[in-house]
Amino acid sequence: MPNADAAVIAAPERVKAVEATGLLDSPASPALDRLTRLTTQLLGVPASVVTLIDRDRQFFAGASGLGETLAASRQTSLDYSYCQHVVASAKPMVVTDAVSHPLVYDNLATLKDGIRAYAGMPLIDSNGQALGSFCAFDTKPHEWSERDLQILHDLAQAAMTEIELRFAGRLLEEQGEQLRALLDNTDELVARFGLDGALTYANAAWRRLLGHPPEPPVAGYLQSKLSGVGRERFDAAWADAQAGEPSDDLELGLLLPNGDTALVQLRLVPVRTKGIARGVRVYGHDVTDLRRAERAKDQVISLVSHELRTPIGAVQGAMQLLERLLPSPVPPKVAELVALAKRNADRLLTLVNDLLDLDRLEAGSAPFEPALHRMAEIFTTARDATQPLAEQKGVHLEFGPGASVIFGDATWLAHVVINLVANAIKFTPAGGHVRVHCVEDEGQVQVRVTDTGRGIPAADVGRIFERFAQVQRSDATEKGGSGLGLAIARTIVLQHGGRIWVESEVGKGTTFAFTLPTRLAAP
């Protein structure tokens, strides 16, 4: 074989394309065998083969009329191959008499097997790679007519279609296996049902929760698993899915094999073929533990609200009464103890109130009354609340004019500014400066609270808005506060459709900034 032909045959991209067919060393393809039998009948020749040319061999993916030995081995070395030349040129090759043909006169198929005539059509895939040849051959010289070559060409096209369909089928099977593996390695519940409610597929998470589906599928299986929780909503959503309409998230109770009930959140998505619903896919997850945790949290919040606020209020009242009853002058040690008790009671009440506020905000139950407001209104409220703290600390507090107009709840937004300003004052030394102002920012209002305090290390910036986050362990004791102010500020800003962030440099100060829309963001 000429060197140029050898380079083409051994090209990695071409060899990889041949291997990708999945036909090398595979059992004979009945479809390709039928095409070769048809070739021998139509052309009146003794043999026809579909060859795939590998690096150093030719493999017969389909064959008719081969001798017993070749039919068993289904391959030869390239020393016996005419088809390698078809692949190298990617063009048809027609040999009337092999003994006088310059490419094959010394081929072992000519010298040992007695092949005298050959006609081969290249098998070229959709990426332009020549995989092999669809050919016919004879043991005596043969004049190939135009009709013969046209028939061979058409059958070669049919063979190539069969090879690519087989390849596509293998790809689909592999992708299906990968998808099944992916679905079986997720905690999400995934299942498919017929329109009659029969379960036709369930991933591993579904099987772990509800057990293996019945075989064969049973109509009404899904409906039989419903415990009654959310049944009315399910029936309406199922009817919609049968009509081709997807559902919103549904919270349902499903009966488990052990008799317990699991709470699951499911979404129904119709499976359509040409616009007609053929089945329903179900996606969801088990929310049993989540609902239990929420109930436990509600119990804790109720405890905090009712069992702690009352005694804290009693302690505060007692401290006020004690101050009035103490003889004058109050001994310094007694005054110090009374002041400490008042501070701790105030701090505990702040913590309780902040916990309740944050819970309401995160649950979406906090009352919001959005309206148009000038930032000046919010700044005035924040100034009145924080000026005494700034004076006590010896920090200069400056508010800008606040001419910008925003759309939001003035009370909650004032709460944000108060939290940020109070936080800035706490971490700014005496003689320092805290400035609050707002600027227009691409259709939004940006509020900035800048201090000349100690700054926040870069490693702590990412967690500064978390609950109870403290830059230093001593901050909670020395600076006071509940540790929830920034978490509350973040939640309020996000619920107004804005964003909040921090810019800081250790030793130079910190800026907390947040944006607000001029119209309330769409839910």
Coordinates of C-alpha atoms in Angstrom, one line a residue:
M1 CA 0.0 0.0 0.0
P2 CA 1.5 3.4 -0.9
N3 CA 2.6 5.5 2.0
A4 CA -0.1 8.2 1.4
D5 CA -2.7 5.5 1.6
A6 CA -1.2 4.1 4.8
A7 CA -1.4 7.6 6.4
V8 CA -5.1 8.0 5.5
I9 CA -5.9 4.5 6.8
A10 CA -4.1 5.1 10.1
A11 CA -5.5 8.6 10.7
P12 CA -6.7 8.7 14.3
E13 CA -9.9 10.5 13.5
R14 CA -10.9 8.0 10.9
V15 CA -10.0 4.9 13.0
K16 CA -12.0 6.4 15.9
A17 CA -15.0 6.9 13.6
V18 CA -14.8 3.2 12.6
E19 CA -14.6 2.1 16.2
A20 CA -17.5 4.3 17.1
T21 CA -19.8 2.3 14.8
G22 CA -19.7 -0.6 17.3
L23 CA -19.6 -3.1 14.5
L24 CA -15.9 -4.2 14.8
D25 CA -15.8 -7.7 16.2
S26 CA -19.6 -7.7 16.7
P27 CA -21.9 -10.4 15.6
A28 CA -23.0 -10.3 11.9
S29 CA -25.6 -7.6 11.1
P30 CA -28.7 -9.3 9.6
A31 CA -29.6 -6.0 7.8
L32 CA -26.2 -5.7 6.2
D33 CA -26.2 -9.4 5.3
R34 CA -29.5 -9.0 3.5
L35 CA -28.1 -6.1 1.5
T36 CA -25.1 -8.1 0.4
R37 CA -27.3 -11.1 -0.6
L38 CA -29.4 -8.7 -2.7
T39 CA -26.3 -7.4 -4.3
T40 CA -25.2 -10.8 -5.5
Q41 CA -28.6 -11.5 -6.9
L42 CA -29.0 -8.3 -8.7
L43 CA -25.4 -8.1 -10.1
G44 CA -25.0 -11.9 -10.8
V45 CA -21.7 -12.1 -8.9
P46 CA -20.6 -14.8 -6.4
A47 CA -19.9 -12.5 -3.4
S48 CA -20.5 -9.2 -1.8
V49 CA -19.3 -7.7 1.5
V50 CA -19.5 -4.7 3.7
T51 CA -16.0 -4.0 5.0
L52 CA -14.8 -1.7 7.7
I53 CA -11.2 -0.8 7.4
D54 CA -9.4 -0.7 10.7
R55 CA -5.7 0.2 11.3
D56 CA -4.3 -3.0 10.0
R57 CA -7.2 -5.2 9.0
Q58 CA -10.5 -5.3 7.2
F59 CA -13.6 -6.6 9.0
F60 CA -16.7 -7.9 7.3
A61 CA -19.7 -6.3 9.0
G62 CA -22.0 -8.0 6.4
A63 CA -21.2 -10.6 3.8
S64 CA -22.7 -13.0 1.3
G65 CA -20.9 -15.7 -0.7
L66 CA -17.7 -15.8 1.3
G67 CA -15.8 -19.1 1.7
E68 CA -16.3 -21.1 4.9
T69 CA -13.0 -19.9 6.4
L70 CA -13.6 -16.2 5.8
A71 CA -17.2 -16.5 6.8
A72 CA -16.0 -17.8 10.2
S73 CA -13.2 -15.3 10.8
R74 CA -14.9 -12.3 9.2
Q75 CA -11.6 -10.5 8.8
T76 CA -8.3 -10.4 6.9
S77 CA -5.2 -8.4 7.0
L78 CA -4.9 -5.4 4.7
D79 CA -2.7 -7.5 2.4
Y80 CA -5.8 -9.1 1.2
S81 CA -7.8 -5.9 0.9
Y82 CA -9.0 -4.1 -2.2
C83 CA -11.3 -2.0 0.0
Q84 CA -8.4 -0.1 1.6
H85 CA -7.9 1.7 -1.7
V86 CA -11.5 2.8 -1.7
V87 CA -11.1 4.2 1.8
A88 CA -7.8 5.9 1.0
S89 CA -9.3 7.7 -2.0
A90 CA -12.8 8.0 -0.6
K91 CA -14.0 7.3 -4.2
P92 CA -15.5 4.3 -6.0
M93 CA -13.0 1.8 -7.3
V94 CA -13.8 -0.5 -10.3
V95 CA -11.5 -3.3 -11.3
T96 CA -12.4 -5.3 -14.5
D97 CA -9.4 -7.6 -14.4
A98 CA -7.2 -7.5 -11.3
V99 CA -4.1 -9.1 -12.9
S100 CA -3.6 -6.0 -15.0
H101 CA -4.7 -3.4 -12.4
P102 CA -1.8 -1.3 -11.0
L103 CA -3.1 -1.2 -7.4
V104 CA -4.2 -4.8 -6.9
Y105 CA -2.3 -7.0 -9.4
D106 CA 0.0 -8.2 -6.5
N107 CA -2.6 -8.2 -3.8
L108 CA -2.8 -11.5 -1.9
A109 CA -6.6 -11.6 -2.7
T110 CA -5.6 -11.7 -6.4
L111 CA -2.7 -14.0 -6.0
K112 CA -4.1 -16.5 -3.5
D113 CA -7.9 -16.1 -3.4
G114 CA -8.3 -15.8 -7.2
I115 CA -10.2 -12.5 -7.2
R116 CA -10.2 -11.1 -10.7
A117 CA -13.0 -8.4 -10.7
Y118 CA -14.1 -5.9 -8.1
A119 CA -16.4 -2.9 -7.7
G120 CA -16.5 -1.0 -4.4
M121 CA -18.3 2.1 -3.1
P122 CA -17.0 4.1 -0.2
L123 CA -19.0 4.2 3.1
I124 CA -18.6 7.8 4.2
D125 CA -20.2 8.9 7.5
S126 CA -21.9 12.3 8.1
N127 CA -18.6 13.7 9.3
G128 CA -16.9 12.9 6.0
Q129 CA -14.9 10.0 7.4
A130 CA -14.4 7.0 5.0
L131 CA -15.2 3.9 7.1
G132 CA -15.0 1.1 4.6
S133 CA -16.5 -0.1 1.4
F134 CA -19.6 -1.8 0.1
C135 CA -18.4 -4.0 -2.7
A136 CA -19.0 -6.9 -5.0
F137 CA -16.4 -9.2 -6.6
D138 CA -16.0 -12.0 -9.0
T139 CA -13.5 -14.8 -9.6
K140 CA -13.4 -14.0 -13.3
P141 CA -13.0 -10.8 -15.3
H142 CA -16.2 -8.8 -15.2
E143 CA -17.4 -5.8 -17.2
W144 CA -19.4 -3.6 -14.7
S145 CA -22.2 -1.8 -16.4
E146 CA -23.5 1.7 -15.4
R147 CA -26.6 -0.1 -14.1
D148 CA -24.4 -2.4 -12.0
L149 CA -22.6 0.6 -10.5
Q150 CA -25.8 2.5 -9.8
I151 CA -27.3 -0.5 -8.0
L152 CA -24.1 -0.9 -6.0
H153 CA -24.1 2.9 -5.2
D154 CA -27.7 2.8 -4.0
L155 CA -27.2 -0.3 -1.8
A156 CA -24.0 1.3 -0.4
Q157 CA -26.1 4.3 0.7
A158 CA -28.6 1.9 2.3
A159 CA -25.8 0.2 4.1
M160 CA -24.4 3.5 5.4
T161 CA -27.8 4.5 6.6
E162 CA -28.1 1.3 8.5
I163 CA -24.6 1.8 10.1
E164 CA -25.5 5.3 11.2
L165 CA -28.9 4.3 12.5
R166 CA -27.1 1.6 14.5
F167 CA -24.6 4.2 15.8
A168 CA -27.4 6.6 16.7
G169 CA -29.2 3.8 18.5
R170 CA -26.1 3.0 20.5
L171 CA -25.7 6.7 21.4
L172 CA -29.3 6.9 22.5
E173 CA -28.8 3.8 24.6
E174 CA -25.7 5.2 26.2
Q175 CA -27.3 8.5 26.9
G176 CA -30.3 6.7 28.3
E177 CA -28.0 4.7 30.6
Q178 CA -26.2 8.0 31.7
L179 CA -29.6 9.7 32.3
R180 CA -30.8 6.7 34.3
A181 CA -27.6 6.8 36.4
L182 CA -27.9 10.5 36.9
L183 CA -31.5 10.2 38.0
D184 CA -30.6 7.3 40.3
N185 CA -27.9 9.4 42.0
T186 CA -30.2 12.3 42.9
D187 CA -32.3 12.7 46.0
E188 CA -35.1 14.2 43.9
L189 CA -38.1 12.0 43.2
V190 CA -38.6 11.4 39.5
A191 CA -41.2 9.1 37.9
R192 CA -43.3 8.7 34.8
F193 CA -46.9 7.7 34.6
G194 CA -49.3 6.8 31.9
L195 CA -52.5 8.9 31.6
D196 CA -54.2 6.2 33.6
G197 CA -51.9 6.7 36.6
A198 CA -49.8 3.5 35.9
L199 CA -46.2 3.9 36.9
T200 CA -43.9 3.3 34.0
Y201 CA -40.6 4.6 35.4
A202 CA -39.3 5.4 38.9
N203 CA -35.8 6.5 39.9
A204 CA -33.9 5.2 42.9
A205 CA -35.1 7.9 45.2
W206 CA -38.7 7.1 44.4
R207 CA -38.1 3.4 44.9
R208 CA -36.4 4.0 48.2
L209 CA -39.3 6.0 49.5
L210 CA -42.3 4.1 48.0
G211 CA -40.9 0.7 47.2
H212 CA -40.6 -1.0 43.8
P213 CA -43.4 -0.4 41.3
P214 CA -45.7 -3.3 40.4
E215 CA -44.9 -5.4 37.3
P216 CA -46.7 -5.1 35.0
P217 CA -47.7 -1.4 35.6
V218 CA -51.1 -1.0 37.3
A219 CA -53.6 1.7 36.4
G220 CA -54.3 4.1 39.2
Y221 CA -51.1 3.3 41.0
L222 CA -50.3 7.0 41.8
Q223 CA -53.8 7.7 43.1
S224 CA -53.7 4.6 45.3
K225 CA -50.6 6.0 47.1
L226 CA -52.3 9.3 48.1
S227 CA -53.0 9.6 51.8
G228 CA -55.7 12.3 51.4
V229 CA -53.4 15.3 52.2
G230 CA -53.8 17.7 49.3
R231 CA -56.0 15.2 47.4
E232 CA -58.3 17.8 45.9
R233 CA -55.5 19.9 44.5
F234 CA -53.9 16.8 43.1
D235 CA -57.1 15.7 41.3
A236 CA -57.4 19.1 39.6
A237 CA -53.7 19.1 38.7
W238 CA -53.9 15.6 37.3
A239 CA -56.8 16.5 35.1
D240 CA -54.9 19.5 33.8
A241 CA -51.8 17.3 33.1
Q242 CA -53.9 14.8 31.2
A243 CA -55.1 17.8 29.1
G244 CA -51.5 18.9 28.6
E245 CA -51.1 21.6 31.3
P246 CA -48.2 21.4 33.8
S247 CA -49.0 22.0 37.5
D248 CA -47.6 24.2 40.2
D249 CA -45.9 22.6 43.1
L250 CA -48.3 20.4 45.1
E251 CA -47.8 19.2 48.7
L252 CA -49.2 15.8 49.1
G253 CA -49.2 12.9 51.6
L254 CA -48.1 9.6 50.1
L255 CA -48.6 6.2 51.8
L256 CA -45.3 4.4 52.5
P257 CA -44.9 0.6 52.4
N258 CA -44.7 0.5 56.3
G259 CA -48.0 2.3 56.7
D260 CA -46.5 5.7 57.5
T261 CA -47.2 8.9 55.5
A262 CA -44.6 11.0 53.8
L263 CA -45.1 14.6 52.8
V264 CA -43.8 15.3 49.3
Q265 CA -43.7 18.3 47.1
L266 CA -44.5 17.3 43.5
R267 CA -44.9 18.9 40.1
L268 CA -46.7 17.3 37.3
V269 CA -45.4 17.8 33.7
P270 CA -47.3 16.4 30.8
V271 CA -45.4 14.3 28.2
R272 CA -46.5 15.4 24.8
T273 CA -46.1 13.8 21.3
K274 CA -47.0 16.1 18.5
G275 CA -48.9 18.3 20.9
I276 CA -50.9 15.4 22.4
A277 CA -50.4 14.4 26.0
R278 CA -49.2 10.8 26.3
G279 CA -48.2 10.6 29.9
V280 CA -47.2 12.6 32.9
R281 CA -43.7 13.1 34.4
V282 CA -43.6 13.7 38.2
Y283 CA -40.7 15.6 39.8
G284 CA -40.4 16.4 43.5
H285 CA -38.8 15.8 46.8
D286 CA -39.6 14.5 50.3
V287 CA -40.3 17.4 52.6
T288 CA -41.3 15.3 55.7
D289 CA -38.2 16.2 57.7
L290 CA -38.4 19.9 56.6
R291 CA -42.0 20.2 57.8
R292 CA -41.1 18.6 61.1
A293 CA -38.2 21.0 61.5
E294 CA -40.5 23.9 60.7
R295 CA -43.0 22.8 63.3
A296 CA -40.2 22.5 65.8
K297 CA -39.0 26.0 64.8
D298 CA -42.6 27.3 65.2
Q299 CA -42.7 25.8 68.7
V300 CA -39.4 27.5 69.6
I301 CA -40.5 30.9 68.2
S302 CA -43.8 30.5 70.2
L303 CA -41.8 29.8 73.3
V304 CA -39.5 32.8 72.6
S305 CA -42.5 35.0 72.0
H306 CA -44.7 34.0 74.9
E307 CA -42.4 32.5 77.5
L308 CA -39.4 34.9 77.3
R309 CA -40.9 38.3 76.5
T310 CA -43.1 38.3 79.6
P311 CA -40.4 37.5 82.2
I312 CA -38.0 39.9 80.4
G313 CA -40.6 42.6 80.7
A314 CA -41.1 41.8 84.4
V315 CA -37.3 42.0 85.0
Q316 CA -37.2 45.4 83.3
G317 CA -40.1 46.7 85.3
A318 CA -38.5 45.4 88.5
M319 CA -35.3 47.2 87.7
Q320 CA -37.2 50.4 87.2
L321 CA -39.0 50.0 90.5
L322 CA -35.8 49.1 92.2
E323 CA -34.1 52.2 91.0
R324 CA -36.9 54.3 92.5
L325 CA -36.8 52.5 95.8
L326 CA -33.1 52.5 96.3
P327 CA -31.9 55.1 99.0
S328 CA -30.1 58.1 97.8
P329 CA -27.2 58.3 97.2
V330 CA -27.1 54.8 95.7
P331 CA -23.9 52.9 96.7
P332 CA -21.7 52.7 93.6
K333 CA -21.5 48.9 93.6
V334 CA -25.4 48.6 93.8
A335 CA -25.8 51.2 91.0
E336 CA -23.3 49.2 88.8
L337 CA -25.2 45.9 89.4
V338 CA -28.6 47.5 88.6
A339 CA -27.2 49.1 85.4
L340 CA -25.7 45.7 84.4
A341 CA -29.0 44.0 84.9
K342 CA -30.9 46.6 82.9
R343 CA -28.4 46.3 80.0
N344 CA -28.6 42.6 79.9
A345 CA -32.4 42.6 80.0
D346 CA -32.5 45.2 77.2
R347 CA -30.1 43.1 75.2
L348 CA -32.1 39.9 75.7
L349 CA -35.3 41.7 74.7
T350 CA -33.6 43.0 71.6
L351 CA -32.4 39.5 70.7
V352 CA -36.0 38.1 71.2
N353 CA -37.5 40.9 69.0
D354 CA -34.9 40.5 66.3
L355 CA -35.4 36.7 66.2
L356 CA -39.1 37.2 65.8
D357 CA -38.7 39.9 63.1
L358 CA -36.2 37.7 61.2
D359 CA -38.5 34.7 61.4
R360 CA -41.5 36.7 60.1
L361 CA -39.4 38.2 57.3
E362 CA -38.0 34.9 56.1
A363 CA -41.5 33.3 56.3
G364 CA -42.9 36.2 54.2
S365 CA -45.5 37.0 56.9
A366 CA -44.1 40.4 57.9
P367 CA -46.5 43.2 56.9
F368 CA -45.2 45.3 54.0
E369 CA -47.0 48.5 53.0
P370 CA -45.0 49.7 49.9
A371 CA -45.5 53.3 48.8
L372 CA -43.5 56.1 47.3
H373 CA -41.2 57.8 49.8
R374 CA -38.3 60.2 49.7
M375 CA -35.2 58.9 51.3
A376 CA -35.2 62.0 53.5
E377 CA -38.1 60.6 55.5
I378 CA -36.3 57.4 56.1
F379 CA -33.0 59.3 57.0
T380 CA -34.9 61.4 59.5
T381 CA -36.3 58.4 61.3
A382 CA -32.8 56.7 61.3
R383 CA -31.1 59.9 62.5
D384 CA -33.5 60.3 65.5
A385 CA -32.9 56.7 66.5
T386 CA -29.1 56.7 66.2
Q387 CA -28.0 60.2 67.1
P388 CA -28.0 59.5 70.9
L389 CA -25.8 56.5 70.3
A390 CA -23.3 58.5 68.2
E391 CA -23.2 61.3 70.8
Q392 CA -22.6 58.8 73.6
K393 CA -19.8 57.2 71.6
G394 CA -18.3 60.5 70.4
V395 CA -18.8 59.7 66.7
H396 CA -19.7 62.4 64.2
L397 CA -22.9 61.3 62.4
E398 CA -23.8 62.9 59.0
F399 CA -26.8 62.2 56.9
G400 CA -27.1 63.4 53.3
P401 CA -30.2 65.2 51.9
G402 CA -32.0 62.1 50.7
A403 CA -33.8 63.7 47.8
S404 CA -34.1 60.4 45.9
V405 CA -37.6 58.7 45.7
I406 CA -37.9 55.0 46.3
F407 CA -40.9 52.6 46.4
G408 CA -41.0 50.4 49.6
D409 CA -42.1 50.1 53.2
A410 CA -40.7 53.1 55.0
T411 CA -40.8 51.4 58.4
W412 CA -38.8 48.4 57.4
L413 CA -36.4 50.4 55.3
A414 CA -35.7 52.7 58.2
H415 CA -35.0 49.5 60.2
V416 CA -32.3 48.7 57.6
V417 CA -30.7 52.1 57.8
I418 CA -30.8 52.1 61.6
N419 CA -29.2 48.7 61.8
L420 CA -26.4 49.7 59.4
V421 CA -25.8 53.0 61.1
A422 CA -25.8 51.6 64.6
N423 CA -23.4 48.9 63.5
A424 CA -21.1 51.5 61.9
I425 CA -21.2 53.6 65.1
K426 CA -20.3 50.6 67.3
F427 CA -17.2 49.8 65.3
T428 CA -16.0 53.4 64.9
P429 CA -13.7 54.8 67.6
A430 CA -14.4 58.2 69.3
G431 CA -13.7 61.1 67.1
G432 CA -14.5 59.0 64.0
H433 CA -17.1 59.7 61.3
V434 CA -20.1 57.9 60.0
R435 CA -21.7 59.3 56.8
V436 CA -25.1 58.2 55.2
H437 CA -26.1 59.3 51.8
C438 CA -27.8 58.0 48.6
V439 CA -27.2 58.3 44.9
E440 CA -29.1 57.4 41.7
D441 CA -27.7 54.2 40.2
E442 CA -29.0 53.0 36.8
G443 CA -32.7 53.4 37.6
Q444 CA -32.2 52.4 41.3
V445 CA -31.3 54.3 44.4
Q446 CA -28.1 53.2 46.1
V447 CA -27.8 54.0 49.9
R448 CA -24.3 54.0 51.4
V449 CA -23.3 54.0 55.0
T450 CA -19.6 54.7 55.4
D451 CA -17.5 54.7 58.6
T452 CA -13.9 55.3 59.6
G453 CA -13.8 52.2 61.8
R454 CA -11.4 49.3 62.0
G455 CA -12.6 47.6 58.8
I456 CA -13.5 44.0 58.1
P457 CA -10.9 41.3 57.1
A458 CA -11.4 40.0 53.6
A459 CA -11.9 36.4 55.0
D460 CA -14.9 37.6 57.0
V461 CA -16.7 39.7 54.3
G462 CA -18.5 36.7 52.8
R463 CA -20.2 35.7 56.0
I464 CA -20.9 39.1 57.5
F465 CA -24.7 38.9 56.7
E466 CA -25.1 35.5 58.3
R467 CA -27.0 35.1 61.6
F468 CA -24.9 35.8 64.7
A469 CA -21.8 36.5 62.6
Q470 CA -19.1 38.2 64.5
V471 CA -15.7 39.4 63.1
Q472 CA -14.1 38.9 66.5
R473 CA -15.3 36.6 69.3
S474 CA -15.2 39.4 71.8
D475 CA -17.5 41.6 69.7
A476 CA -20.8 40.2 71.1
T477 CA -19.7 41.0 74.6
E478 CA -17.9 44.2 74.1
K479 CA -20.1 45.8 71.4
G480 CA -23.5 44.4 72.3
G481 CA -26.3 43.8 69.9
S482 CA -28.1 40.6 68.9
G483 CA -25.9 39.6 66.0
L484 CA -29.0 39.6 63.8
G485 CA -29.1 43.2 62.6
L486 CA -27.2 42.6 59.3
A487 CA -29.1 39.4 58.6
I488 CA -32.4 41.3 59.1
A489 CA -31.1 44.2 56.9
R490 CA -30.2 41.7 54.1
T491 CA -33.6 40.0 54.2
I492 CA -35.5 43.3 54.1
V493 CA -33.5 44.6 51.1
L494 CA -33.9 41.3 49.2
Q495 CA -37.6 41.4 49.7
H496 CA -37.7 44.9 48.3
G497 CA -36.0 43.6 45.1
G498 CA -32.7 45.2 45.9
R499 CA -29.2 43.9 46.8
I500 CA -26.8 44.6 49.7
W501 CA -23.1 44.3 50.0
V502 CA -20.0 45.5 51.9
E503 CA -16.8 47.2 50.9
S504 CA -14.1 47.3 53.5
E505 CA -10.4 47.8 54.1
V506 CA -8.8 46.9 57.4
G507 CA -7.7 50.0 59.3
K508 CA -9.5 52.4 57.0
G509 CA -13.2 51.7 57.4
T510 CA -16.2 50.1 55.9
T511 CA -19.1 50.9 53.6
F512 CA -22.3 49.0 53.7
A513 CA -24.4 49.7 50.5
F514 CA -27.7 48.6 49.3
T515 CA -30.0 49.3 46.3
L516 CA -33.7 50.0 46.2
P517 CA -36.0 50.1 43.2
T518 CA -38.0 53.1 42.3
R519 CA -40.9 50.6 41.8
L520 CA -41.4 47.4 43.8
A521 CA -39.8 44.5 42.0
A522 CA -42.2 41.9 40.4
P523 CA -42.6 38.8 42.6

